[in-house]
Coordinates of C-alpha atoms in Angstrom, one line a residue:
Chain W
X14 CA 4.9 37.1 13.1
X15 CA 7.7 35.3 14.8
X16 CA 7.9 31.6 14.1
X17 CA 9.8 28.7 15.6
X18 CA 10.5 25.5 13.6
X19 CA 11.5 22.4 15.4
X20 CA 13.5 20.0 13.4
X21 CA 15.2 16.6 13.8
X22 CA 17.8 14.8 11.8
X23 CA 17.0 11.3 10.5
X24 CA 18.6 8.7 8.3
X25 CA 17.9 9.2 4.6
X26 CA 14.9 7.2 3.4
X27 CA 17.3 5.1 1.3
X28 CA 19.0 3.7 4.4
X29 CA 19.0 0.0 5.0
X30 CA 18.5 -0.2 8.8
X31 CA 20.9 -2.6 10.5
X32 CA 20.5 -3.6 14.2
X33 CA 23.6 -2.9 16.4
X34 CA 25.2 -5.8 18.4
X35 CA 23.5 -4.5 21.6
X36 CA 20.2 -5.4 20.0
X37 CA 18.7 -2.1 21.2
X38 CA 20.0 0.4 18.7
X39 CA 20.9 0.7 15.0
X40 CA 24.2 0.8 13.3
X41 CA 24.8 4.5 12.5
X42 CA 28.3 4.3 10.8
X43 CA 27.3 4.6 7.1
X44 CA 24.1 6.6 7.5
X45 CA 23.5 9.7 5.5
X46 CA 21.7 12.1 7.7
X47 CA 19.0 14.4 6.4
X48 CA 16.6 16.9 7.8
X49 CA 13.4 15.0 8.6
X50 CA 11.3 15.5 5.4
X51 CA 8.2 16.5 7.2
X52 CA 10.2 19.2 9.1
X53 CA 11.3 20.6 5.8
X54 CA 7.6 21.3 5.0
X55 CA 7.5 23.2 8.3
X56 CA 10.6 25.3 7.5
X57 CA 9.1 26.2 4.1
X58 CA 5.7 27.2 5.5
X59 CA 7.4 29.3 8.2
X60 CA 9.4 31.1 5.5
X61 CA 6.3 31.8 3.4
X62 CA 4.4 33.2 6.4
X63 CA 7.4 35.4 7.2
X64 CA 7.6 36.6 3.6
X65 CA 3.9 37.7 3.9
X66 CA 3.8 39.1 7.4
X67 CA 7.4 39.9 8.3
X68 CA 9.1 38.7 11.5
X69 CA 11.7 36.1 12.3
X70 CA 12.1 32.4 11.9
X71 CA 14.1 30.5 14.5
X72 CA 15.1 26.9 13.9
X73 CA 15.5 24.6 16.9
X74 CA 17.2 21.2 16.6
X75 CA 18.1 18.6 19.2
X76 CA 20.8 16.0 19.0
X77 CA 24.5 15.5 18.4
X78 CA 26.6 18.1 16.7
X79 CA 25.9 16.8 13.3
X80 CA 22.4 18.2 13.6
X81 CA 24.1 21.6 13.0
X82 CA 24.2 20.7 9.4
X83 CA 20.4 20.4 9.1
X84 CA 20.0 23.7 11.0
X85 CA 22.4 25.3 8.5
X86 CA 20.3 23.9 5.7
X87 CA 17.2 25.6 7.2
X88 CA 19.2 28.9 7.6
X89 CA 20.3 28.6 4.0
X90 CA 16.6 28.2 2.9
X91 CA 16.0 31.6 4.7
X92 CA 15.5 31.0 8.4
X93 CA 17.1 33.7 10.6
X94 CA 18.7 32.0 13.5
X95 CA 19.3 28.6 15.0
X96 CA 19.4 26.9 18.3
X97 CA 21.0 23.4 18.8
X98 CA 20.2 21.6 22.0
X99 CA 23.0 19.3 22.4
X100 CA 24.2 17.3 25.4
X101 CA 25.7 13.8 25.7
X102 CA 23.1 13.1 28.4
X103 CA 20.3 13.5 25.8
X104 CA 21.4 10.4 23.9
X105 CA 18.6 7.8 24.0
X106 CA 15.9 10.1 25.5
X107 CA 12.3 9.2 24.8
X108 CA 9.7 11.6 23.2
X109 CA 8.6 13.1 26.4
X110 CA 12.1 13.9 27.6
X111 CA 12.9 15.4 24.2
X112 CA 9.8 17.5 24.4
X113 CA 10.8 18.8 27.9
X114 CA 14.2 19.9 26.6
X115 CA 12.7 21.7 23.6
X116 CA 10.1 23.3 25.8
X117 CA 12.8 24.7 28.1
X118 CA 14.7 26.1 25.0
X119 CA 11.7 27.8 23.4
X120 CA 9.4 28.9 26.3
X121 CA 11.0 32.3 26.8
X122 CA 11.3 33.1 23.1
X123 CA 8.8 35.5 21.5
X124 CA 6.7 33.4 19.1
X125 CA 3.3 33.3 17.4
X126 CA 3.6 30.0 15.7
X127 CA 5.6 26.8 16.0
X128 CA 5.9 24.3 13.1
X129 CA 7.3 20.9 13.1
X130 CA 6.9 17.7 11.0
X131 CA 3.9 15.5 11.6
X132 CA 6.4 12.7 12.6
X133 CA 10.0 11.8 12.4
X134 CA 10.6 9.1 9.8
X135 CA 12.9 7.3 12.2
X136 CA 10.9 6.5 15.3
X137 CA 7.5 7.2 13.6
X138 CA 6.1 8.4 16.9
X139 CA 4.7 11.9 16.0
X140 CA 4.6 12.8 19.7
X141 CA 7.2 15.6 20.3
X142 CA 5.3 18.4 18.6
X143 CA 2.0 17.8 20.5
X144 CA 3.9 17.3 23.7
X145 CA 5.8 20.6 23.4
X146 CA 2.4 22.3 22.8
X147 CA 1.0 20.7 25.9
X148 CA 4.0 21.7 28.0
X149 CA 3.8 25.2 26.7
X150 CA 0.1 25.3 27.2
X151 CA -0.7 26.3 23.6
X152 CA -3.1 24.5 21.1
X153 CA -1.7 22.1 18.5
X154 CA -3.1 21.0 15.2
X155 CA -1.6 18.0 13.5
X156 CA -1.2 17.1 9.8
X157 CA -1.6 20.5 8.3
X158 CA -1.9 20.6 4.5
X159 CA -3.0 24.2 4.3
X160 CA -2.3 27.0 6.8
X161 CA -3.9 30.4 6.7
X162 CA -3.2 33.2 9.1
X163 CA -6.0 35.7 9.6
X164 CA -5.4 39.3 8.5
X165 CA -5.3 40.5 12.1
X166 CA -2.8 37.8 12.8
X167 CA -4.7 36.5 15.8
X168 CA -6.0 33.2 14.5
X169 CA -4.9 30.5 12.2
X170 CA -7.0 28.1 10.0
X171 CA -5.6 24.7 9.2
X172 CA -6.8 22.0 6.9
X173 CA -6.1 18.6 8.2
X174 CA -6.9 15.4 6.4
X175 CA -8.4 12.5 8.4
X176 CA -9.7 9.2 7.0
X177 CA -12.2 10.2 4.2
X178 CA -12.5 13.8 5.1
X179 CA -10.6 17.1 5.5
X180 CA -11.3 19.0 8.7
X181 CA -10.8 22.8 8.8
X182 CA -9.7 23.8 12.2
X183 CA -9.5 27.3 13.6
X184 CA -7.2 28.1 16.4
X185 CA -6.1 31.0 18.4
X186 CA -2.4 32.0 18.3
X187 CA 0.2 31.1 19.4
X188 CA -0.3 27.5 18.2
X189 CA 1.8 24.6 17.1
X190 CA 1.1 23.0 13.8
X191 CA 2.6 19.8 12.4
X192 CA 3.3 19.6 8.7
X193 CA 2.1 16.9 6.4
X194 CA 3.2 16.2 2.9
X195 CA 1.1 18.4 0.5
X196 CA 1.5 21.5 2.6
X197 CA 4.0 23.0 0.2
X198 CA 7.0 22.3 -2.0
X199 CA 10.1 23.1 0.0
X200 CA 12.6 25.4 -1.8
X201 CA 16.2 24.5 -2.4
X202 CA 18.8 26.6 -0.6
X203 CA 20.4 29.0 -3.1
X204 CA 24.1 29.5 -3.3
X205 CA 23.9 33.0 -1.8
X206 CA 21.6 31.5 0.8
X207 CA 24.2 29.0 1.7
X208 CA 26.9 31.7 2.0
X209 CA 24.7 33.8 4.2
X210 CA 23.7 30.9 6.4
X211 CA 27.3 30.6 7.5
X212 CA 27.1 34.0 9.2
X213 CA 23.7 33.6 10.8
X214 CA 23.6 33.1 14.6
X215 CA 23.5 29.5 15.7
X216 CA 23.6 29.0 19.5
X217 CA 24.3 25.8 21.3
X218 CA 22.6 24.9 24.6
X219 CA 23.4 22.1 27.0
X220 CA 20.9 20.8 29.5
X221 CA 22.6 22.8 32.2
X222 CA 22.2 26.0 30.1
X223 CA 18.5 25.2 30.0
X224 CA 18.4 24.7 33.7
X225 CA 17.5 21.0 33.3
X226 CA 18.6 18.0 35.4
X227 CA 20.6 15.6 33.2
X228 CA 19.3 12.6 35.2
X229 CA 15.9 13.1 33.7
X230 CA 17.2 12.5 30.2
X231 CA 18.8 9.7 28.3
X232 CA 18.3 5.9 28.0
X233 CA 18.1 5.4 31.8
X234 CA 15.3 7.8 32.2
X235 CA 13.1 6.4 29.5
X236 CA 9.5 5.6 30.4
X237 CA 9.2 3.6 27.3
X238 CA 12.0 1.0 27.5
X239 CA 13.4 -0.6 24.4
X240 CA 13.8 -4.4 25.1
X241 CA 14.9 -5.4 21.7
X242 CA 15.1 -4.3 18.0
X243 CA 14.7 -6.9 15.3
X244 CA 14.7 -6.9 11.5
X245 CA 11.2 -7.1 10.1
X246 CA 9.7 -10.6 9.9
X247 CA 10.8 -12.4 6.8
X248 CA 8.0 -13.1 4.3
X249 CA 8.0 -16.6 3.0
X250 CA 9.2 -16.9 -0.6
X251 CA 6.2 -16.2 -3.0
X252 CA 5.0 -17.9 -6.1
X253 CA 5.7 -16.7 -9.6
X254 CA 2.5 -17.3 -11.5
X255 CA 3.0 -19.6 -14.5
X256 CA 1.2 -19.2 -17.8
X257 CA 1.7 -18.8 -21.5
X258 CA -0.1 -15.5 -21.9
X259 CA -1.1 -12.6 -19.6
X260 CA -4.7 -13.9 -19.8
X261 CA -3.6 -17.3 -18.5
X262 CA -1.6 -15.8 -15.7
X263 CA -4.5 -13.5 -14.7
X264 CA -6.8 -16.5 -14.6
X265 CA -4.4 -18.5 -12.4
X266 CA -3.8 -15.5 -10.1
X267 CA -7.6 -15.0 -9.7
X268 CA -8.0 -18.7 -8.9
X269 CA -5.2 -18.6 -6.3
X270 CA -6.5 -15.5 -4.6
X271 CA -9.9 -17.1 -4.3
X272 CA -9.0 -20.7 -3.5
X273 CA -5.6 -20.5 -1.7
X274 CA -5.2 -17.0 -0.2
X275 CA -9.0 -16.8 0.3
X276 CA -9.0 -13.0 0.0
X277 CA -11.6 -12.9 -2.8
Chain L
X6 CA -2.4 0.8 42.5
X7 CA -3.4 1.4 39.0
X8 CA -5.8 -1.3 37.7
X9 CA -8.0 -2.0 34.7
X10 CA -7.6 -1.8 31.0
X11 CA -9.2 1.2 29.5
X12 CA -9.8 1.7 25.8
X13 CA -10.9 4.9 24.1
X14 CA -13.8 4.5 21.6
X15 CA -13.8 6.6 18.4
X16 CA -17.1 7.9 16.9
X17 CA -17.9 9.7 13.7
X18 CA -21.3 11.1 12.9
X19 CA -22.8 9.1 15.8
X20 CA -21.4 5.7 14.9
X21 CA -18.4 3.9 16.3
X22 CA -15.6 3.5 13.8
X23 CA -14.1 0.0 13.1
X24 CA -11.0 0.8 15.1
X25 CA -13.2 1.0 18.2
X26 CA -14.0 -2.7 17.9
X27 CA -10.4 -3.4 17.3
X28 CA -9.2 -1.8 20.6
X29 CA -12.2 -3.1 22.6
X30 CA -11.3 -6.6 21.4
X31 CA -7.6 -6.2 22.1
X32 CA -8.4 -4.7 25.5
X33 CA -10.4 -7.8 26.3
X34 CA -7.5 -10.1 25.4
X35 CA -5.1 -8.0 27.5
X36 CA -7.5 -7.8 30.4
X37 CA -7.9 -11.5 30.5
X38 CA -4.1 -12.0 30.5
X39 CA -3.8 -9.5 33.3
X40 CA -6.8 -10.7 35.3
X41 CA -8.4 -7.3 35.0
X42 CA -11.6 -5.7 33.6
X43 CA -12.2 -3.6 30.5
X44 CA -13.6 -0.2 30.6
X45 CA -14.5 1.5 27.2
X46 CA -14.5 5.3 27.3
X47 CA -16.9 6.9 24.9
X48 CA -16.8 10.6 24.2
X49 CA -19.3 12.3 22.0
X50 CA -22.7 13.8 21.8
X51 CA -25.7 11.5 22.2
X52 CA -23.6 8.3 22.1
X53 CA -25.0 6.8 25.3
X54 CA -27.6 4.6 23.5
X55 CA -24.9 2.9 21.4
X56 CA -22.4 2.6 24.3
X57 CA -23.8 -0.7 25.6
X58 CA -23.0 -2.4 22.2
X59 CA -19.4 -2.4 23.2
X60 CA -20.1 -5.1 25.7
X61 CA -20.5 -7.6 22.9
X62 CA -16.9 -7.1 21.9
X63 CA -15.6 -7.4 25.5
X64 CA -16.2 -4.2 27.5
X65 CA -17.2 -4.8 31.2
X66 CA -18.0 -1.2 31.8
X67 CA -18.6 1.8 29.5
X68 CA -17.9 5.3 30.7
X69 CA -19.8 7.9 28.7
X70 CA -18.8 11.5 28.5
X71 CA -21.7 13.2 26.8
X72 CA -21.3 16.8 25.7
X73 CA -22.0 18.8 22.5
X74 CA -18.5 20.1 22.7
X75 CA -17.1 16.5 22.3
X76 CA -18.4 16.0 18.8
X77 CA -16.7 16.5 16.4
X78 CA -13.4 15.6 18.0
X79 CA -10.9 18.4 19.0
X80 CA -7.6 17.7 20.6
X81 CA -8.0 20.1 23.5
X82 CA -11.5 19.0 24.5
X83 CA -10.7 15.3 24.4
X84 CA -7.4 15.7 26.3
X85 CA -9.1 17.8 29.0
X86 CA -11.8 15.2 29.5
X87 CA -9.8 12.0 29.3
X88 CA -7.1 13.4 31.5
X89 CA -9.7 14.0 34.3
X90 CA -11.2 10.5 33.8
X91 CA -7.8 8.8 33.9
X92 CA -6.7 10.7 37.0
X93 CA -9.9 9.7 38.8
X94 CA -10.0 6.1 37.5
X95 CA -6.3 5.3 37.7
X96 CA -6.2 2.5 35.0
X97 CA -3.2 0.3 34.4
X98 CA -3.5 0.3 30.7
X99 CA -4.8 3.0 28.3
X100 CA -5.2 1.7 24.7
X101 CA -6.3 4.0 21.9
X102 CA -6.9 3.1 18.2
X103 CA -4.1 4.5 16.1
X104 CA -6.3 6.3 13.6
X105 CA -5.4 9.9 12.7
X106 CA -7.6 11.0 15.6
X107 CA -6.2 8.5 18.0
X108 CA -2.6 9.2 17.3
X109 CA -3.3 13.0 17.7
X110 CA -5.1 12.4 21.0
X111 CA -2.4 10.0 22.4
X112 CA 0.5 12.4 21.5
X113 CA -0.9 15.2 23.6
X114 CA -2.5 13.2 26.3
X115 CA 0.7 11.3 27.1
X116 CA 2.5 14.6 27.7
X117 CA -0.5 15.9 29.8
X118 CA -0.4 12.7 32.0
X119 CA 3.4 12.7 32.0
X120 CA 3.6 9.1 30.9
X121 CA 5.4 7.1 28.3
X122 CA 3.4 6.1 25.2
X123 CA 4.1 3.8 22.2
X124 CA 2.5 4.9 19.0
X125 CA 1.1 2.7 16.1
X126 CA 1.8 -0.7 17.6
X127 CA 1.2 -4.0 15.9
X128 CA 1.5 -6.5 18.7
X129 CA 0.5 -6.5 22.4
X130 CA 1.2 -8.9 25.2
X131 CA 1.1 -8.9 29.0
X132 CA 4.1 -10.1 30.8
X133 CA 4.5 -9.9 34.6
X134 CA 1.7 -7.3 34.8
X135 CA 3.3 -5.1 32.2
X136 CA 2.4 -4.5 28.6
X137 CA 5.0 -5.7 26.1
X138 CA 4.5 -4.1 22.7
X139 CA 5.8 -4.5 19.2
X140 CA 6.0 -1.5 17.0
X141 CA 7.5 -1.0 13.6
X142 CA 10.1 1.8 13.4
X143 CA 11.8 3.4 10.3
X144 CA 8.4 2.7 8.6
X145 CA 8.8 -1.1 9.2
X146 CA 12.5 -1.4 8.3
X147 CA 13.0 -2.6 11.9
X148 CA 10.7 -3.7 14.7
X149 CA 11.0 -2.5 18.3
X150 CA 9.9 -4.5 21.3
X151 CA 9.2 -2.1 24.2
X152 CA 7.8 -2.0 27.6
X153 CA 7.2 0.7 30.3
X154 CA 9.0 1.7 33.4
X155 CA 7.5 3.7 36.3
X156 CA 4.8 5.0 34.0
X157 CA 1.1 4.5 34.6
X158 CA -1.1 4.1 32.8
X159 CA 0.9 2.1 30.2
X160 CA -0.3 3.8 27.1
X161 CA -0.3 2.8 23.4
X162 CA -2.0 3.2 20.1
X163 CA -2.7 0.3 17.8
X164 CA -2.2 0.4 14.0
X165 CA -5.5 0.3 12.2
X166 CA -6.5 -3.1 10.5
X167 CA -4.0 -5.1 12.5
X168 CA -5.9 -6.2 15.6
X169 CA -8.6 -8.9 15.1
X170 CA -12.1 -8.1 16.2
X171 CA -13.8 -10.5 18.6
X172 CA -16.9 -12.3 17.4
X173 CA -19.8 -10.2 19.0
X174 CA -21.3 -12.0 21.9
X175 CA -24.9 -10.8 22.4
X176 CA -25.1 -12.5 25.8
X177 CA -22.5 -10.1 27.2
X178 CA -23.6 -6.9 28.9
X179 CA -21.8 -3.9 30.4
X180 CA -22.5 -1.4 33.0
X181 CA -23.0 2.0 31.3
X182 CA -21.9 4.9 33.5
X183 CA -22.1 8.7 33.0
X184 CA -18.6 10.1 33.4
X185 CA -18.1 13.0 35.7
X186 CA -16.0 15.8 34.2
X187 CA -15.9 19.5 33.7
X188 CA -15.0 21.3 30.6
X189 CA -14.1 25.0 30.6
X190 CA -14.9 26.9 27.4
X191 CA -12.0 29.2 27.9
X192 CA -9.6 26.2 27.7
X193 CA -10.9 25.3 24.3
X194 CA -8.7 27.1 21.8
X195 CA -9.5 25.1 18.6
X196 CA -12.7 24.4 16.8
X197 CA -13.8 22.6 13.7
X198 CA -15.2 25.2 11.4
X199 CA -15.8 22.9 8.4
X200 CA -15.7 19.3 7.4
X201 CA -15.1 18.6 3.7
X202 CA -16.2 15.0 3.0
X203 CA -14.3 13.1 0.4
X204 CA -17.2 12.6 -2.1
X205 CA -15.6 9.6 -3.8
X206 CA -16.6 7.7 -0.7
X207 CA -13.4 5.7 -0.9
X208 CA -12.1 4.1 2.2
X209 CA -8.8 5.5 3.5
X210 CA -5.7 3.5 2.6
X211 CA -4.9 3.0 6.3
X212 CA -8.3 1.3 6.8
X213 CA -8.8 -0.4 3.5
X214 CA -9.2 -4.1 3.4
X215 CA -7.9 -4.3 -0.2
X216 CA -5.5 -1.9 -2.0
X217 CA -4.7 -1.7 -5.7
X218 CA -1.6 0.4 -6.0
X219 CA 0.1 1.8 -9.1
X220 CA 3.7 3.1 -9.6
X221 CA 5.8 4.5 -12.3
X222 CA 4.8 1.6 -14.6
X223 CA 1.4 3.2 -14.9
X224 CA 3.0 5.7 -17.3
X225 CA 0.5 8.5 -16.7
X226 CA -2.5 9.5 -14.6
X227 CA -5.0 8.6 -17.2
X228 CA -4.1 4.9 -16.9
X229 CA -5.2 4.6 -13.3
X230 CA -8.7 3.9 -14.6
X231 CA -7.9 0.2 -14.9
X232 CA -6.8 0.1 -11.3
X233 CA -10.0 2.0 -10.3
X234 CA -12.1 -0.6 -12.1
X235 CA -10.3 -3.5 -10.3
X236 CA -10.5 -1.7 -7.0
X237 CA -14.2 -1.0 -7.4
X238 CA -14.9 -4.6 -8.2
X239 CA -13.2 -6.0 -5.1
X240 CA -14.2 -3.2 -2.7
X241 CA -10.7 -1.8 -2.6
X242 CA -8.9 1.5 -2.6
X243 CA -6.4 2.8 -5.1
X244 CA -2.9 3.7 -3.8
X245 CA 0.3 4.9 -5.4
X246 CA 4.0 4.9 -5.1
X247 CA 6.0 8.0 -4.3
X248 CA 7.2 8.4 -7.9
X249 CA 3.6 8.4 -9.1
X250 CA 2.6 11.0 -6.5
X251 CA 5.7 13.2 -7.1
X252 CA 4.9 13.1 -10.9
X253 CA 1.5 14.6 -10.0
X254 CA -0.4 11.6 -11.2
X255 CA -2.1 11.0 -7.9
X256 CA -2.8 13.1 -4.8
X257 CA -0.5 13.0 -1.8
X258 CA -3.2 11.2 0.2
X259 CA -2.7 8.2 -2.0
X260 CA 1.0 7.7 -1.3
X261 CA 2.0 4.4 0.3
X262 CA 5.5 4.3 1.9
X263 CA 7.9 5.8 4.4
X264 CA 6.9 9.3 3.6
X265 CA 3.3 8.4 3.0
X266 CA 0.9 6.1 4.5
X267 CA 1.8 2.8 6.2
X268 CA -0.9 0.3 5.3
X269 CA -2.0 -3.2 6.4
X270 CA -4.7 -4.5 4.1
X271 CA -5.7 -8.1 3.6
X272 CA -4.7 -7.8 0.0
X273 CA -2.2 -5.5 -1.6
X274 CA -1.9 -5.6 -5.4
X275 CA 1.2 -3.6 -6.6
X276 CA 1.0 -2.8 -10.3
X277 CA 4.1 -1.4 -12.0
X278 CA 5.8 -0.7 -8.7
X279 CA 9.4 -1.7 -8.7
X280 CA 9.6 -1.9 -4.9
X281 CA 11.9 0.8 -3.6
X282 CA 12.8 0.2 0.0
X283 CA 10.7 3.2 1.1
X284 CA 7.6 1.7 -0.6
X285 CA 8.2 -1.8 0.7
X286 CA 8.5 -0.4 4.2
X287 CA 5.0 1.1 3.9
X288 CA 3.2 -2.1 2.8
X289 CA 5.1 -5.0 4.2
X290 CA 2.5 -5.7 6.9
X291 CA -0.1 -6.4 4.3
X292 CA -1.4 -10.0 4.7
X293 CA -1.3 -11.0 1.0
X294 CA 0.9 -9.2 -1.5
X295 CA 0.5 -9.5 -5.3
X296 CA 3.1 -7.9 -7.6
X297 CA 2.5 -7.3 -11.3
X298 CA 5.5 -6.1 -13.1
X299 CA 7.3 -6.6 -16.5
X300 CA 10.7 -6.7 -14.9
X301 CA 11.4 -10.1 -13.3
X302 CA 14.2 -8.6 -11.2
X303 CA 12.0 -5.9 -9.6
X304 CA 12.6 -6.0 -5.8
X305 CA 8.8 -6.1 -5.2
X306 CA 8.8 -9.8 -6.2
X307 CA 11.0 -10.5 -3.1
X308 CA 8.1 -9.4 -0.9
X309 CA 5.2 -10.7 -2.9
X310 CA 3.2 -13.8 -2.1
X311 CA 2.1 -14.0 -5.8
X312 CA 4.1 -12.5 -8.6
X313 CA 3.1 -12.0 -12.2
X314 CA 5.8 -11.2 -14.6
X315 CA 4.0 -9.5 -17.4
X316 CA 2.7 -6.2 -18.7
X317 CA 0.2 -4.7 -16.2
X318 CA -1.8 -3.3 -19.1
X319 CA -2.5 -6.8 -20.2
X320 CA -2.8 -8.4 -16.8
X321 CA -4.9 -6.0 -14.8
X322 CA -8.0 -5.9 -17.2
X323 CA -7.8 -9.6 -17.6
X324 CA -7.6 -10.1 -13.8
X325 CA -10.6 -7.9 -13.4
X326 CA -12.6 -10.1 -15.7
X327 CA -11.4 -13.3 -14.1
X328 CA -12.2 -12.1 -10.6
X329 CA -15.8 -11.5 -11.6
X330 CA -16.2 -15.3 -11.9
X331 CA -15.6 -15.6 -8.2
X332 CA -17.7 -12.8 -6.9

């Protein structure tokens, strides 16, 4: 069972987001970059399936050279090889353009399954995985919290939570599955794993290497144009509820929620 | 020339979900601003009788694709059908409710149509014939204002619970039309083999009107009972912070925050939650925020409309009793 994992690098969740002077991007100077947490669940699931059925796990990342670090992390966890799609012309691309570049990089690989996170915690779009599946012409199942491969390795069954229920979806292979929290607990890379990762193959591909036209990528080619980034709207300063005892405070809070906020 | 505002309805078990009324209502507002009409697109099995109801919320026309293979939802069947309808109908705007289903559909459909799409949007306007959209990014740590370029239809999903629903107008009517489409069984690679309903019957956090959320200050899973009691009383849903989920006190599906659910209830009551940036990001679009925490310096108080500095184990049961007076 050969598996591809698509990953992106995102600012650590602790990051305070600051808007850059151009008003259209964020200040990246002091950001600590991490592998997108949802992609980590994808790496872990791929490794578990490989441990059960054999095969190879290929990690594909896209972005500047620093993304190498996240690919090495996945290799240290146990993935076999990596591909970094990197090209200055990719900077600022929208989800569809990113999906096109990834599709070009993976379409000729031998794969049965593709994993990626259910969304990147930066743009919060959750579009690239489904778009890659569409462009490859394979089914996709989003928000997997349980993944089971059939004994004959021809189908996969995925549990996906939707509001108030869990759907069990069966799909033919190859398929693309996006990982949701709850799918597994990702392993930490071991020291020998980290040493081994340094010698695992990691190939870099430019847009030209992939046979793609650079003019279809980057900020200028975006179909969704960013007009402006702003900090979140400020909330007006709130009230601290007065009272001698917790009971008094509770009574006053209940009154305010009813009379002032009118939410009860 | 692409024209018309299309909205995609969402059904479950033969009933429209609330998000359907949200997008029909928003579609009406956008169509009025653009000087265009609203078409609601209904996919399902036996939904035609209900389809006309969408007129009351603003639909001028309802396009119904009726087929046993369209209920329950699967990504491939829905994308195949809507793609054909959009190519034939050439709408200017395609609006989908950003539920789990809607976001899943929009992601793949946008690639199928080769158009740009903005996911999980909280604000919509029409300017010079184009949609201008506000969407939170970095889980709400920043907001992006976006528009489209050379991309028709202009496509977006809306965050649940954010858009207001129009007052139903019984005098309105809509033309209900059977959609023409073909669906090839061989193209359907996925099927729903089981549906496990959440027996608790609790409303999902993303759609809840009221949320009572507990963090590390709850001290253990057994103590969530006091939050459950309060939530039951006010018709709310219990949520949790990441630390409570990571400690195994609550299921993953209860997590509010950057790596959990982003919520927009009318009332969010945070109990024993300090307010880590990742948590604040996930609930800051709540309309009214209440924080109950012993620590007066907890960052959650910076976001709260009402703060109670006290032990939650005293305040929450007392609050539950006090609220009974108003119900």
